[in-house]
Coordinates of C-alpha atoms and ligand atoms in Angstrom, one line a residue:
A1 CA 0.0 0.0 0.0
Y2 CA 1.0 3.6 -0.3
I3 CA 0.6 6.0 2.7
L4 CA -0.4 9.5 1.6
E5 CA -0.1 12.9 3.3
R6 CA -3.7 13.5 2.4
R7 CA -3.8 17.3 2.7
L8 CA -0.6 17.7 0.7
F9 CA -1.9 15.2 -1.9
D10 CA -5.2 17.0 -2.4
K11 CA -3.4 20.4 -2.6
S12 CA -0.9 19.1 -5.2
L13 CA -3.9 17.8 -7.3
A14 CA -5.5 21.3 -7.1
I15 CA -2.1 22.9 -8.1
E16 CA -1.8 20.5 -11.1
A17 CA -5.4 21.2 -12.1
A18 CA -4.8 25.0 -11.9
R19 CA -1.6 24.6 -14.0
A20 CA -3.7 22.7 -16.6
G21 CA -6.1 25.6 -16.8
A22 CA -8.8 24.8 -14.2
D23 CA -10.4 27.8 -12.4
I24 CA -10.2 26.9 -8.7
R25 CA -12.6 28.7 -6.4
V26 CA -12.1 28.3 -2.6
N27 CA -14.8 29.1 0.0
T28 CA -17.4 28.3 -2.7
Y29 CA -20.4 26.1 -2.0
A30 CA -22.7 24.8 -4.8
N31 CA -26.3 25.1 -3.6
G32 CA -28.4 24.5 -6.7
L33 CA -28.4 23.3 -10.2
I34 CA -29.2 25.4 -13.3
R35 CA -31.5 23.7 -15.7
A36 CA -32.9 24.3 -19.2
Q37 CA -35.9 22.0 -19.5
K38 CA -34.5 18.7 -18.3
Q39 CA -30.8 19.4 -19.2
I40 CA -28.5 20.5 -16.3
K41 CA -26.6 23.5 -17.5
G42 CA -24.5 24.5 -14.5
V43 CA -24.5 25.3 -10.8
Q44 CA -25.6 28.1 -8.5
V45 CA -22.9 28.8 -5.9
R46 CA -22.4 30.9 -2.8
S47 CA -18.8 32.3 -2.6
N48 CA -17.6 34.6 0.2
G49 CA -21.2 35.7 0.9
K50 CA -22.1 36.3 -2.7
D51 CA -24.3 34.3 -5.1
Y52 CA -23.1 33.3 -8.6
R53 CA -24.2 31.2 -11.5
I54 CA -21.6 29.0 -13.2
L55 CA -22.6 27.6 -16.6
A56 CA -21.2 24.3 -17.8
D57 CA -22.0 21.7 -20.5
V58 CA -21.5 19.0 -17.8
V59 CA -21.5 19.3 -14.0
V60 CA -19.3 16.8 -12.2
G61 CA -20.6 16.1 -8.7
A62 CA -17.6 15.2 -6.6
D63 CA -19.2 16.3 -3.4
G64 CA -18.7 13.1 -1.4
V65 CA -20.9 10.8 0.6
E66 CA -24.7 11.2 0.0
S67 CA -24.0 13.7 -2.8
K68 CA -26.4 16.6 -2.6
I69 CA -25.6 17.5 -6.2
G70 CA -26.7 14.0 -7.2
R71 CA -29.9 14.3 -5.2
M72 CA -30.7 17.7 -6.8
A73 CA -30.3 15.9 -10.2
G74 CA -32.9 13.3 -9.1
I75 CA -30.5 10.5 -8.1
D76 CA -31.3 8.9 -4.8
T77 CA -28.0 9.1 -3.0
K78 CA -29.3 8.7 0.5
L79 CA -27.7 5.7 2.4
R80 CA -29.2 3.3 4.8
P81 CA -27.3 3.2 8.2
Q82 CA -26.1 -0.3 7.4
D83 CA -24.6 1.0 4.1
I84 CA -22.3 3.6 5.9
D85 CA -19.1 3.1 7.7
I86 CA -18.7 5.8 10.3
C87 CA -15.1 6.5 10.8
A88 CA -12.9 8.2 13.5
Q89 CA -9.2 8.7 13.1
Y90 CA -6.4 10.2 15.2
L91 CA -3.0 11.3 13.9
M92 CA -0.8 10.1 16.8
C93 CA 2.9 10.7 17.6
G94 CA 5.3 9.5 20.3
L95 CA 4.5 5.9 19.3
D96 CA 8.2 4.9 18.9
G97 CA 8.4 1.3 20.0
D98 CA 4.6 0.8 19.9
I99 CA 4.4 0.5 16.1
D100 CA 6.4 -1.1 13.3
E101 CA 7.2 1.8 10.9
H102 CA 7.1 -0.6 7.9
Q103 CA 3.9 -2.5 8.7
S104 CA 0.3 -1.5 8.5
G105 CA -2.0 -3.0 11.1
F106 CA -5.6 -4.1 10.6
Y107 CA -7.8 -5.2 13.6
L108 CA -11.1 -7.0 13.2
G109 CA -13.7 -8.0 15.7
G110 CA -16.9 -7.0 17.5
E111 CA -15.0 -5.6 20.4
V112 CA -12.7 -3.5 18.3
A113 CA -14.9 -2.2 15.4
P114 CA -18.2 -4.0 14.9
G115 CA -19.0 -4.3 11.2
G116 CA -15.7 -2.6 10.3
Y117 CA -12.1 -2.7 11.3
A118 CA -9.4 -0.6 13.0
W119 CA -6.2 0.4 11.3
V120 CA -2.7 1.6 12.2
F121 CA -1.0 3.3 9.2
P122 CA 2.6 4.3 10.1
K123 CA 3.5 7.9 8.9
G124 CA 7.2 7.9 10.0
N125 CA 9.0 9.4 13.0
G126 CA 6.9 7.6 15.5
C127 CA 3.6 8.9 14.1
A128 CA 0.7 6.9 12.7
N129 CA -2.9 7.4 11.6
I130 CA -4.9 5.2 14.0
G131 CA -8.5 5.0 13.2
L132 CA -11.5 2.7 12.8
G133 CA -14.9 2.5 11.0
I134 CA -18.0 0.9 12.3
R135 CA -21.3 0.2 10.5
G136 CA -23.9 2.9 10.9
N137 CA -26.5 0.5 12.2
V138 CA -24.5 -0.5 15.3
S139 CA -23.6 3.0 16.3
R140 CA -25.4 4.1 19.5
E141 CA -24.7 6.1 22.7
G142 CA -21.4 5.0 24.2
H143 CA -20.8 2.8 21.2
R144 CA -20.0 5.4 18.5
A145 CA -16.9 5.2 16.3
A146 CA -15.3 7.9 18.5
D147 CA -16.0 5.7 21.7
Y148 CA -14.5 2.6 20.1
L149 CA -11.4 4.5 19.0
K150 CA -10.9 6.1 22.4
R151 CA -11.0 2.6 24.0
F152 CA -8.7 1.1 21.3
V153 CA -6.1 3.8 21.8
Q154 CA -6.3 3.7 25.6
R155 CA -5.7 0.0 25.6
N156 CA -3.0 -0.3 23.0
F157 CA -1.3 3.1 22.3
S158 CA -1.7 5.0 25.6
M159 CA 1.9 6.3 25.4
G160 CA 1.2 8.3 22.3
S161 CA -0.2 11.8 21.9
V162 CA -3.2 12.7 19.7
I163 CA -2.1 15.4 17.3
T164 CA -5.3 15.7 15.2
E165 CA -8.8 14.1 15.2
M166 CA -10.8 13.4 12.1
Y167 CA -14.3 12.0 11.7
G168 CA -16.3 11.1 8.6
A169 CA -18.4 8.6 6.8
V170 CA -17.8 6.3 3.9
P171 CA -20.4 4.6 1.7
V172 CA -19.9 0.8 1.7
S173 CA -23.0 -0.4 -0.2
G174 CA -21.2 -0.6 -3.5
P175 CA -22.5 1.5 -6.5
L176 CA -26.3 1.0 -6.7
Y177 CA -27.3 3.6 -9.2
D178 CA -26.3 5.1 -12.6
A179 CA -24.1 8.0 -11.5
V180 CA -25.2 10.0 -14.6
A181 CA -28.1 12.4 -15.4
E182 CA -28.8 14.8 -18.3
G183 CA -25.6 17.0 -18.2
L184 CA -24.2 15.5 -15.0
I185 CA -21.7 12.9 -13.8
L186 CA -21.0 11.8 -10.2
V187 CA -17.5 10.6 -9.2
G188 CA -15.8 9.3 -6.0
D189 CA -17.9 8.8 -2.8
A190 CA -20.8 10.7 -4.5
A191 CA -21.0 7.7 -6.9
R192 CA -20.2 5.2 -4.1
H193 CA -17.0 4.1 -5.8
V194 CA -15.6 2.8 -2.6
D195 CA -14.0 -0.5 -1.7
P196 CA -16.5 -1.9 0.8
S197 CA -14.0 -4.2 2.4
T198 CA -11.6 -1.3 3.4
G199 CA -13.6 1.9 3.0
G200 CA -10.9 3.1 0.6
G201 CA -12.1 5.4 -2.1
I202 CA -9.2 7.6 -3.1
L203 CA -7.9 5.4 -6.0
Y204 CA -11.4 4.8 -7.5
A205 CA -12.2 8.5 -7.2
I206 CA -9.1 9.3 -9.3
Q207 CA -9.8 6.5 -11.8
A208 CA -13.4 7.5 -12.2
G209 CA -12.4 11.2 -12.5
I210 CA -10.1 10.4 -15.4
I211 CA -12.8 8.4 -17.1
A212 CA -15.3 11.2 -16.6
G213 CA -12.9 13.7 -18.1
E214 CA -12.4 11.5 -21.2
V215 CA -16.2 11.0 -21.7
I216 CA -16.9 14.7 -21.3
A217 CA -14.2 15.6 -23.8
E218 CA -15.8 13.2 -26.3
A219 CA -19.3 14.6 -25.5
K220 CA -17.9 18.1 -26.2
E221 CA -16.7 17.0 -29.6
E222 CA -20.0 15.4 -30.4
N223 CA -21.9 18.4 -28.8
D224 CA -24.1 15.8 -27.0
F225 CA -24.4 16.1 -23.2
S226 CA -27.5 13.9 -22.9
K227 CA -27.7 11.2 -20.3
S228 CA -27.7 8.5 -23.0
N229 CA -24.4 9.8 -24.3
L230 CA -22.8 10.3 -20.8
L231 CA -23.8 6.7 -19.9
K232 CA -20.5 5.7 -21.6
Y233 CA -19.0 6.7 -18.3
E234 CA -21.0 4.0 -16.5
K235 CA -19.8 1.4 -19.0
R236 CA -16.2 2.4 -18.8
W237 CA -15.8 2.6 -15.0
K238 CA -17.5 -0.8 -14.8
Q239 CA -15.0 -2.1 -17.3
S240 CA -12.1 -0.5 -15.4
F241 CA -12.9 -1.5 -11.7
G242 CA -16.5 -2.7 -11.6
K243 CA -15.6 -6.4 -11.3
E244 CA -13.1 -5.6 -8.6
L245 CA -15.8 -3.8 -6.6
K246 CA -18.2 -6.7 -6.9
K247 CA -15.6 -9.2 -5.8
K248 CA -14.8 -7.0 -2.8
M249 CA -18.5 -6.7 -1.9
K250 CA -18.7 -10.5 -1.8
I251 CA -15.5 -10.6 0.5
T252 CA -17.1 -8.0 2.7
N253 CA -20.4 -9.8 3.1
F254 CA -18.4 -13.0 3.9
I255 CA -16.3 -11.3 6.6
Q256 CA -19.3 -9.6 8.0
S257 CA -21.0 -13.0 8.5
L258 CA -18.1 -14.4 10.6
S259 CA -17.9 -14.5 14.4
D260 CA -14.7 -13.3 16.2
E261 CA -13.6 -16.9 16.8
E262 CA -14.0 -17.7 13.0
L263 CA -12.0 -14.5 12.2
N264 CA -9.2 -15.6 14.6
A265 CA -9.2 -19.1 12.9
I266 CA -8.8 -17.5 9.5
A267 CA -6.1 -15.2 10.7
Y268 CA -4.1 -18.2 12.0
S269 CA -4.3 -19.9 8.6
L270 CA -2.6 -16.9 6.9
P271 CA 1.0 -17.1 5.7
S272 CA 3.5 -16.8 8.5
E273 CA 5.0 -13.4 7.4
I274 CA 1.7 -11.8 8.5
E275 CA 2.0 -11.2 12.2
I276 CA -1.1 -11.9 14.3
V277 CA -1.7 -10.1 17.6
L278 CA -4.7 -10.6 19.8
F279 CA -5.7 -7.4 21.5
Y280 CA -8.7 -8.3 23.6
Ligands
FAD1 C1 -11.5 8.7 8.6 C2 -11.4 8.3 7.2 C3 -10.2 7.6 6.7 C4 -10.1 7.2 5.4 N1 -9.0 6.6 5.0 C5 -8.9 6.2 3.7 C6 -7.7 5.5 3.2 O1 -6.8 5.3 4.0 N2 -7.6 5.2 1.9 C7 -8.6 5.5 1.0 O2 -8.5 5.2 -0.2 N3 -9.7 6.1 1.4 C8 -9.9 6.5 2.7 N4 -11.1 7.1 3.1 C9 -12.1 7.3 2.1 C10 -11.7 8.5 1.3 O3 -11.5 9.7 2.2 C11 -12.8 8.9 0.3 O4 -13.2 7.7 -0.4 C12 -12.3 9.9 -0.7 O5 -12.0 11.1 0.0 C13 -13.4 10.2 -1.7 O6 -13.1 11.4 -2.4 P1 -14.2 12.4 -3.0 O7 -13.4 13.4 -3.7 O8 -15.2 11.6 -3.7 O9 -15.0 12.9 -1.7 P2 -14.4 13.8 -0.5 O10 -13.0 13.6 -0.2 O11 -15.4 13.6 0.6 O12 -14.5 15.3 -1.1 C14 -15.8 15.9 -1.3 C15 -15.5 17.4 -1.2 O13 -16.6 18.1 -1.7 C16 -16.9 19.2 -0.9 N5 -18.3 19.5 -1.0 C17 -19.4 18.8 -0.6 N6 -20.5 19.4 -0.9 C18 -20.2 20.5 -1.6 C19 -20.9 21.6 -2.2 N7 -22.3 21.5 -2.3 N8 -20.3 22.6 -2.9 C20 -18.9 22.6 -2.9 N9 -18.1 21.6 -2.3 C21 -18.8 20.6 -1.7 C22 -16.5 18.8 0.5 O14 -16.2 19.9 1.3 C23 -15.2 17.9 0.2 O15 -14.1 18.7 0.1 C24 -11.2 7.5 4.5 C25 -12.3 8.2 4.9 C26 -12.4 8.6 6.2 C27 -13.7 9.3 6.7

């Protein structure tokens, strides 16, 4: 796996986009779609207290989980609690000796992270991202992702210091709808392009973004921004990583069906270079 410095990574993508000619607008929130008959023709935005209209042949909704842009376009992006992983993550430092700098850690089980898993991703110099995700339908008072993470860290990494905290949600239902409308394409979490077994969506967001760009460039040449033409995007992302997502959905459903004892038994049958540590 690759460990990213996410803020720097996103910033570097924005810099590359600007260099390639993109007009980047910060502090700008899209709060409506512009339509001409059924065709989407742009977005209404609020930027630094002022309202603007931005016209576009195609709007790309990259607005994350339960995409509001998608919903405005008539796509039902709302998730059921069991289709969401609620995540909590700390950046911790002062972990020298507590973590292996060259090994990622994954922790499964009902005590650690019911319906999900906990992770330890080393970041170098005794620091690591330590986090977990739990299924939305098991989250309740005293058993929220933040509570599980606090307990996990207290038991296993109490010598470290929390530098930053981060909370969020990831769609883990797999893609259930066409992420396309008349003049609109959804990418990333908005399209539910997320590996349900890990909650990882960065790679798919980038792959789908590239495919969306190619399809929109072709649509521009053809001067056809209809849904039926943009559906090429659906076909191509499915060719690219659709099978992989389906396979991972099956693996996830299988893992979800296992008891903690069965998970331990599987872990012990893994190759010996994978280190197994029981925490509870
Ligand atoms: C704690 C946590 C840890 C994770 N760890 C990993 C990991 O290790 N590896 C991995 O691959 N994935 C990980 N993920 C998942 C990953 O973050 C997402 O899959 C990925 O960020 C999806 O990218 P995106 O661009 O689709 O959406 P996002 O990254 O959610 O970006 C959406 C953006 O749209 C903006 N936005 C929303 N609405 C509007 C609007 N109306 N107008 C303007 N802007 C708007 C938001 O502010 C946000 O900046 C993690 C998620 C969480 C919560």
